[in-house]
Tab-separated table of C-alpha atoms in Angstrom:
chain	number	residue	atom	x	y	z
A	1	UNK	CA	-68.370	-29.925	153.290
A	2	UNK	CA	-71.514	-29.138	151.439
A	3	UNK	CA	-74.127	-31.537	153.008
A	4	UNK	CA	-77.554	-32.254	151.586
A	5	UNK	CA	-79.681	-34.133	154.180
A	6	UNK	CA	-83.035	-35.802	152.989
A	7	UNK	CA	-83.817	-32.946	150.754
A	8	UNK	CA	-87.490	-32.995	149.545
A	9	UNK	CA	-89.061	-30.420	147.251
A	10	UNK	CA	-92.706	-30.015	146.274
A	11	UNK	CA	-93.953	-26.980	144.263
A	12	UNK	CA	-97.014	-25.891	142.461
A	13	UNK	CA	-97.127	-26.140	138.676
A	14	UNK	CA	-98.807	-23.441	136.596
A	15	UNK	CA	-101.873	-25.628	136.196
A	16	UNK	CA	-102.208	-25.819	139.943
A	17	UNK	CA	-100.971	-29.246	140.399
A	18	UNK	CA	-98.397	-30.260	142.894
A	19	UNK	CA	-95.042	-31.464	141.517
A	20	UNK	CA	-92.923	-33.809	143.695
A	21	UNK	CA	-89.437	-32.782	142.200
A	22	UNK	CA	-86.984	-34.219	144.735
A	23	UNK	CA	-87.612	-37.045	147.251
A	24	UNK	CA	-85.189	-37.590	150.295
A	25	UNK	CA	-81.922	-36.795	148.521
A	26	UNK	CA	-78.795	-37.038	150.537
A	27	UNK	CA	-75.435	-36.186	149.298
A	28	UNK	CA	-72.003	-34.798	150.696
A	29	UNK	CA	-69.518	-32.870	148.530
A	30	UNK	CA	-66.036	-32.281	150.161
A	31	UNK	CA	-63.002	-30.272	149.112
A	32	UNK	CA	-61.640	-31.147	145.751
A	33	UNK	CA	-64.584	-33.268	144.690
A	34	UNK	CA	-66.129	-32.650	141.275
A	35	UNK	CA	-69.608	-34.286	141.575
A	36	UNK	CA	-71.531	-34.665	138.373
A	37	UNK	CA	-75.236	-35.363	138.244
A	38	UNK	CA	-76.655	-37.422	135.550
A	39	UNK	CA	-80.362	-38.418	134.754
A	40	UNK	CA	-83.249	-38.317	132.410
A	41	UNK	CA	-84.921	-34.893	131.745
A	42	UNK	CA	-87.159	-33.794	134.718
A	43	UNK	CA	-85.320	-36.000	137.259
A	44	UNK	CA	-84.646	-32.881	139.544
A	45	UNK	CA	-81.098	-32.186	138.787
A	46	UNK	CA	-81.514	-28.412	138.337
A	47	UNK	CA	-84.072	-28.435	141.318
A	48	UNK	CA	-81.343	-29.866	143.541
A	49	UNK	CA	-78.751	-27.425	142.271
A	50	UNK	CA	-81.158	-24.431	142.914
A	51	UNK	CA	-81.774	-25.645	146.421
A	52	UNK	CA	-77.944	-25.767	146.911
A	53	UNK	CA	-77.792	-22.246	145.700
A	54	UNK	CA	-80.395	-20.986	147.825
A	55	UNK	CA	-82.788	-20.067	145.044
A	56	UNK	CA	-85.380	-22.586	146.024
A	57	UNK	CA	-86.635	-23.563	149.524
A	58	UNK	CA	-86.809	-27.226	150.626
A	59	UNK	CA	-90.166	-28.729	151.628
A	60	UNK	CA	-88.346	-30.771	154.237
A	61	UNK	CA	-84.618	-31.723	154.960
A	62	UNK	CA	-81.759	-29.401	155.095
A	63	UNK	CA	-78.638	-28.239	153.124
A	64	UNK	CA	-75.628	-26.968	155.045
A	65	UNK	CA	-72.230	-25.595	153.905
A	66	UNK	CA	-69.498	-26.090	156.426
A	67	UNK	CA	-72.174	-26.574	159.149
A	68	UNK	CA	-74.048	-23.370	158.160
A	69	UNK	CA	-77.637	-23.756	156.952
A	70	UNK	CA	-78.300	-22.600	153.320
A	71	UNK	CA	-81.295	-20.356	153.550
A	72	UNK	CA	-80.656	-18.154	150.431
A	73	UNK	CA	-77.991	-17.149	147.950
A	74	UNK	CA	-74.676	-16.196	149.188
A	75	UNK	CA	-71.120	-15.492	148.037
A	76	UNK	CA	-69.910	-18.715	149.299
A	77	UNK	CA	-71.584	-20.410	146.283
A	78	UNK	CA	-70.744	-19.548	142.800
A	79	UNK	CA	-73.279	-20.292	140.116
A	80	UNK	CA	-72.696	-20.724	136.497
A	81	UNK	CA	-75.778	-21.366	134.234
A	82	UNK	CA	-76.309	-22.859	130.756
A	83	UNK	CA	-77.217	-19.275	129.430
A	84	UNK	CA	-74.344	-16.867	130.422
A	85	UNK	CA	-76.543	-14.279	132.032
A	86	UNK	CA	-73.949	-11.579	131.592
A	87	UNK	CA	-74.985	-7.933	131.759
A	88	UNK	CA	-74.806	-6.713	128.044
A	89	UNK	CA	-74.371	-2.998	128.931
A	90	UNK	CA	-71.234	-3.713	131.109
A	91	UNK	CA	-67.743	-4.755	129.855
A	92	UNK	CA	-66.284	-8.111	130.477
A	93	UNK	CA	-64.163	-6.590	133.285
A	94	UNK	CA	-67.260	-5.022	134.786
A	95	UNK	CA	-69.178	-8.227	134.730
A	96	UNK	CA	-66.342	-10.248	136.460
A	97	UNK	CA	-66.071	-7.539	139.050
A	98	UNK	CA	-69.676	-7.470	139.942
A	99	UNK	CA	-69.550	-9.578	142.977
A	100	UNK	CA	-66.314	-7.964	144.207
A	101	UNK	CA	-68.204	-4.605	143.975
A	102	UNK	CA	-71.131	-5.917	145.827
A	103	UNK	CA	-68.633	-7.315	148.505
A	104	UNK	CA	-67.346	-3.880	149.070
A	105	UNK	CA	-63.903	-4.213	147.654
A	106	UNK	CA	-62.171	-1.020	146.616
A	107	UNK	CA	-61.563	-0.261	142.855
A	108	UNK	CA	-57.956	-1.224	142.957
A	109	UNK	CA	-58.501	-4.551	144.593
A	110	UNK	CA	-61.420	-5.042	142.032
A	111	UNK	CA	-58.994	-4.455	139.225
A	112	UNK	CA	-56.356	-6.655	140.483
A	113	UNK	CA	-58.554	-9.585	141.088
A	114	UNK	CA	-60.408	-9.206	137.820
A	115	UNK	CA	-57.251	-9.031	135.809
A	116	UNK	CA	-55.978	-12.199	137.477
A	117	UNK	CA	-59.170	-13.970	136.860
A	118	UNK	CA	-59.496	-13.058	133.223
A	119	UNK	CA	-55.865	-14.228	132.752
A	120	UNK	CA	-56.772	-17.630	134.247
A	121	UNK	CA	-59.678	-18.067	131.622
A	122	UNK	CA	-57.484	-16.653	128.692
A	123	UNK	CA	-59.502	-13.394	128.190
A	124	UNK	CA	-57.132	-10.741	129.529
A	125	UNK	CA	-57.056	-9.052	126.088
A	126	UNK	CA	-60.983	-8.668	126.089
A	127	UNK	CA	-61.375	-6.905	129.537
A	128	UNK	CA	-62.949	-3.854	127.852
A	129	UNK	CA	-65.142	-5.649	125.285
A	130	UNK	CA	-68.876	-5.896	125.598
A	131	UNK	CA	-70.312	-9.409	126.035
A	132	UNK	CA	-72.180	-9.336	122.639
A	133	UNK	CA	-68.779	-9.193	120.866
A	134	UNK	CA	-67.637	-12.609	122.339
A	135	UNK	CA	-68.339	-16.120	121.102
A	136	UNK	CA	-70.628	-18.443	123.239
A	137	UNK	CA	-67.455	-20.154	124.665
A	138	UNK	CA	-65.793	-16.913	125.657
A	139	UNK	CA	-68.871	-15.737	127.353
A	140	UNK	CA	-69.072	-19.089	129.346
A	141	UNK	CA	-65.392	-18.232	130.394
A	142	UNK	CA	-66.437	-14.879	131.512
A	143	UNK	CA	-69.320	-16.541	133.532
A	144	UNK	CA	-66.770	-18.950	135.128
A	145	UNK	CA	-64.404	-16.068	136.123
A	146	UNK	CA	-67.312	-14.082	137.570
A	147	UNK	CA	-68.392	-17.286	139.628
A	148	UNK	CA	-64.792	-17.519	140.820
A	149	UNK	CA	-64.417	-13.848	141.768
A	150	UNK	CA	-65.666	-14.095	145.306
A	151	UNK	CA	-63.673	-17.138	146.020
A	152	UNK	CA	-66.709	-19.289	146.685
A	153	UNK	CA	-66.540	-22.607	148.745
A	154	UNK	CA	-68.318	-24.448	145.901
A	155	UNK	CA	-69.018	-23.899	142.095
A	156	UNK	CA	-72.638	-24.878	141.160
A	157	UNK	CA	-72.711	-25.405	137.355
A	158	UNK	CA	-76.083	-26.083	135.624
A	159	UNK	CA	-75.266	-27.435	132.184
A	160	UNK	CA	-72.904	-24.728	131.384
A	161	UNK	CA	-71.454	-26.156	128.185
A	162	UNK	CA	-74.726	-27.631	126.792
A	163	UNK	CA	-75.328	-25.074	124.124
A	164	UNK	CA	-71.604	-24.944	122.850
A	165	UNK	CA	-70.408	-26.603	119.692
A	166	UNK	CA	-68.471	-29.835	120.288
A	167	UNK	CA	-64.918	-28.306	119.833
A	168	UNK	CA	-65.600	-25.334	122.124
A	169	UNK	CA	-67.305	-27.747	124.640
A	170	UNK	CA	-64.055	-29.863	124.740
A	171	UNK	CA	-61.971	-26.682	125.369
A	172	UNK	CA	-64.237	-25.583	128.126
A	173	UNK	CA	-64.055	-29.063	129.789
A	174	UNK	CA	-60.323	-28.913	129.844
A	175	UNK	CA	-60.387	-25.327	131.110
A	176	UNK	CA	-62.713	-26.428	134.004
A	177	UNK	CA	-60.370	-29.278	134.908
A	178	UNK	CA	-57.416	-26.925	134.982
A	179	UNK	CA	-59.354	-24.428	137.290
A	180	UNK	CA	-60.481	-27.311	139.510
A	181	UNK	CA	-57.077	-28.851	139.710
A	182	UNK	CA	-55.349	-25.549	140.493
A	183	UNK	CA	-58.027	-24.274	143.169
A	184	UNK	CA	-59.195	-27.504	144.704
A	185	UNK	CA	-62.705	-26.159	144.705
A	186	UNK	CA	-65.811	-28.320	145.363
A	187	UNK	CA	-67.746	-28.484	142.234
A	188	UNK	CA	-71.411	-29.694	141.484
A	189	UNK	CA	-71.898	-30.129	137.834
A	190	UNK	CA	-75.185	-30.963	135.809
A	191	UNK	CA	-75.094	-32.512	132.526
A	192	UNK	CA	-77.014	-34.713	129.950
A	193	UNK	CA	-73.757	-35.849	128.347
A	194	UNK	CA	-72.421	-39.228	129.581
A	195	UNK	CA	-69.010	-38.529	128.102
A	196	UNK	CA	-68.759	-35.048	129.757
A	197	UNK	CA	-69.787	-36.748	133.039
A	198	UNK	CA	-67.095	-39.315	132.746
A	199	UNK	CA	-64.418	-36.949	131.798
A	200	UNK	CA	-64.997	-34.478	134.509
A	201	UNK	CA	-66.281	-36.280	137.600
A	202	UNK	CA	-64.557	-37.535	140.629
A	203	UNK	CA	-67.988	-38.977	141.464
A	204	UNK	CA	-70.987	-39.444	139.215
A	205	UNK	CA	-74.515	-39.534	140.778
A	206	UNK	CA	-77.494	-41.013	138.733
A	207	UNK	CA	-80.815	-39.701	139.587
A	208	UNK	CA	-84.227	-41.378	139.054
A	209	UNK	CA	-87.161	-39.749	136.990
A	210	UNK	CA	-89.407	-37.520	139.060
A	211	UNK	CA	-89.507	-37.621	142.036
A	212	UNK	CA	-85.730	-37.299	141.821
A	213	UNK	CA	-83.730	-39.687	143.990
A	214	UNK	CA	-80.131	-40.638	143.822
A	215	UNK	CA	-80.209	-44.362	142.639
A	216	UNK	CA	-76.480	-44.913	141.964
A	217	UNK	CA	-72.982	-43.281	142.704
A	218	UNK	CA	-69.677	-44.098	141.244
A	219	UNK	CA	-66.316	-42.828	142.108
A	220	UNK	CA	-64.056	-42.106	139.136
A	221	UNK	CA	-60.422	-41.161	138.348
A	222	UNK	CA	-60.526	-40.065	134.853
A	223	UNK	CA	-60.470	-36.313	135.539
A	224	UNK	CA	-57.485	-36.707	137.834
A	225	UNK	CA	-55.510	-38.434	134.982
A	226	UNK	CA	-56.374	-35.671	132.735
A	227	UNK	CA	-55.471	-33.011	135.209
A	228	UNK	CA	-52.038	-34.677	135.601
A	229	UNK	CA	-51.301	-34.561	131.856
A	230	UNK	CA	-53.110	-37.657	130.438
A	231	UNK	CA	-54.317	-37.337	126.803
A	232	UNK	CA	-58.160	-36.985	126.962
A	233	UNK	CA	-58.521	-39.012	123.770
A	234	UNK	CA	-56.475	-41.755	125.242
A	235	UNK	CA	-58.580	-41.670	128.449
A	236	UNK	CA	-61.922	-41.796	126.435
A	237	UNK	CA	-60.710	-44.875	124.485
A	238	UNK	CA	-59.546	-46.801	127.560
A	239	UNK	CA	-61.444	-49.981	128.319
A	240	UNK	CA	-62.325	-48.858	131.812
A	241	UNK	CA	-63.916	-45.591	130.337
A	242	UNK	CA	-65.665	-47.459	127.722
A	243	UNK	CA	-67.097	-49.949	130.281
A	244	UNK	CA	-68.473	-47.098	132.563
A	245	UNK	CA	-69.987	-45.388	129.533
A	246	UNK	CA	-71.931	-48.375	128.617
A	247	UNK	CA	-72.940	-48.916	132.279
A	248	UNK	CA	-74.144	-45.327	132.668
A	249	UNK	CA	-76.012	-45.449	129.305
A	250	UNK	CA	-77.953	-48.565	130.392
A	251	UNK	CA	-78.784	-47.086	133.722
A	252	UNK	CA	-80.117	-43.892	132.290
A	253	UNK	CA	-81.904	-45.242	129.295
A	254	UNK	CA	-83.620	-47.765	131.300
A	255	UNK	CA	-85.560	-44.984	132.986
A	256	UNK	CA	-86.135	-42.732	129.976
A	257	UNK	CA	-89.409	-42.362	128.018
A	258	UNK	CA	-88.768	-43.820	124.522
A	259	UNK	CA	-88.989	-40.398	122.742
A	260	UNK	CA	-86.242	-39.036	125.126
A	261	UNK	CA	-83.937	-41.851	123.955
A	262	UNK	CA	-84.156	-40.540	120.401
A	263	UNK	CA	-83.322	-36.890	121.425
């Protein structure tokens, strides 16, 4: 269980003012849960993820993973960012093996684990390629494999598919569903896309504008249907899906600035 208990974050902005980013956020994420955060820009979604990852200290409250306080980054949390952040001077294989090397695994173990992971994301034929030769979707697959390399307790994913074209984004969504279904990992996923949230989430949380609070939570089953073979297109045209899409749209747009609604 990853537990966020009354997490509050204040930080100093560049102009010297104090920003109240999160206010008393509480959230539990258990094994096999794929929790997706939705909300208007600036609502604290990425701040919450950064705190879970140990990149950002809380002003008050606590975050624990299996009862252990989160006080900094650790191999028990794998992070995937919107920008792939791969090392361009290393091969795909070396990028994926980075965490394994830091964990002290021998060369042979690194090789075996990396080969397995690249196979799971369909990149076994690109192990020796440099990242700059890959498409955006392929680089994100490398990032996902790298995040999984140390077998983390939870995957933290900050808009990982936001910069991809629509077709590649759909392929990556299905890949994530497959990985989640096979591994049973806990996942915390941030997106601005209501459709992406509905397709991926076992639970959607809706956050308010700054200071970020969780205002609504919904348990969903669309992702489980897709994981068990349902056609995603059929799922997206079901009456239940369409109803939830309009409900979430109304909740989020009611809190957005008018210009954000046009974006």
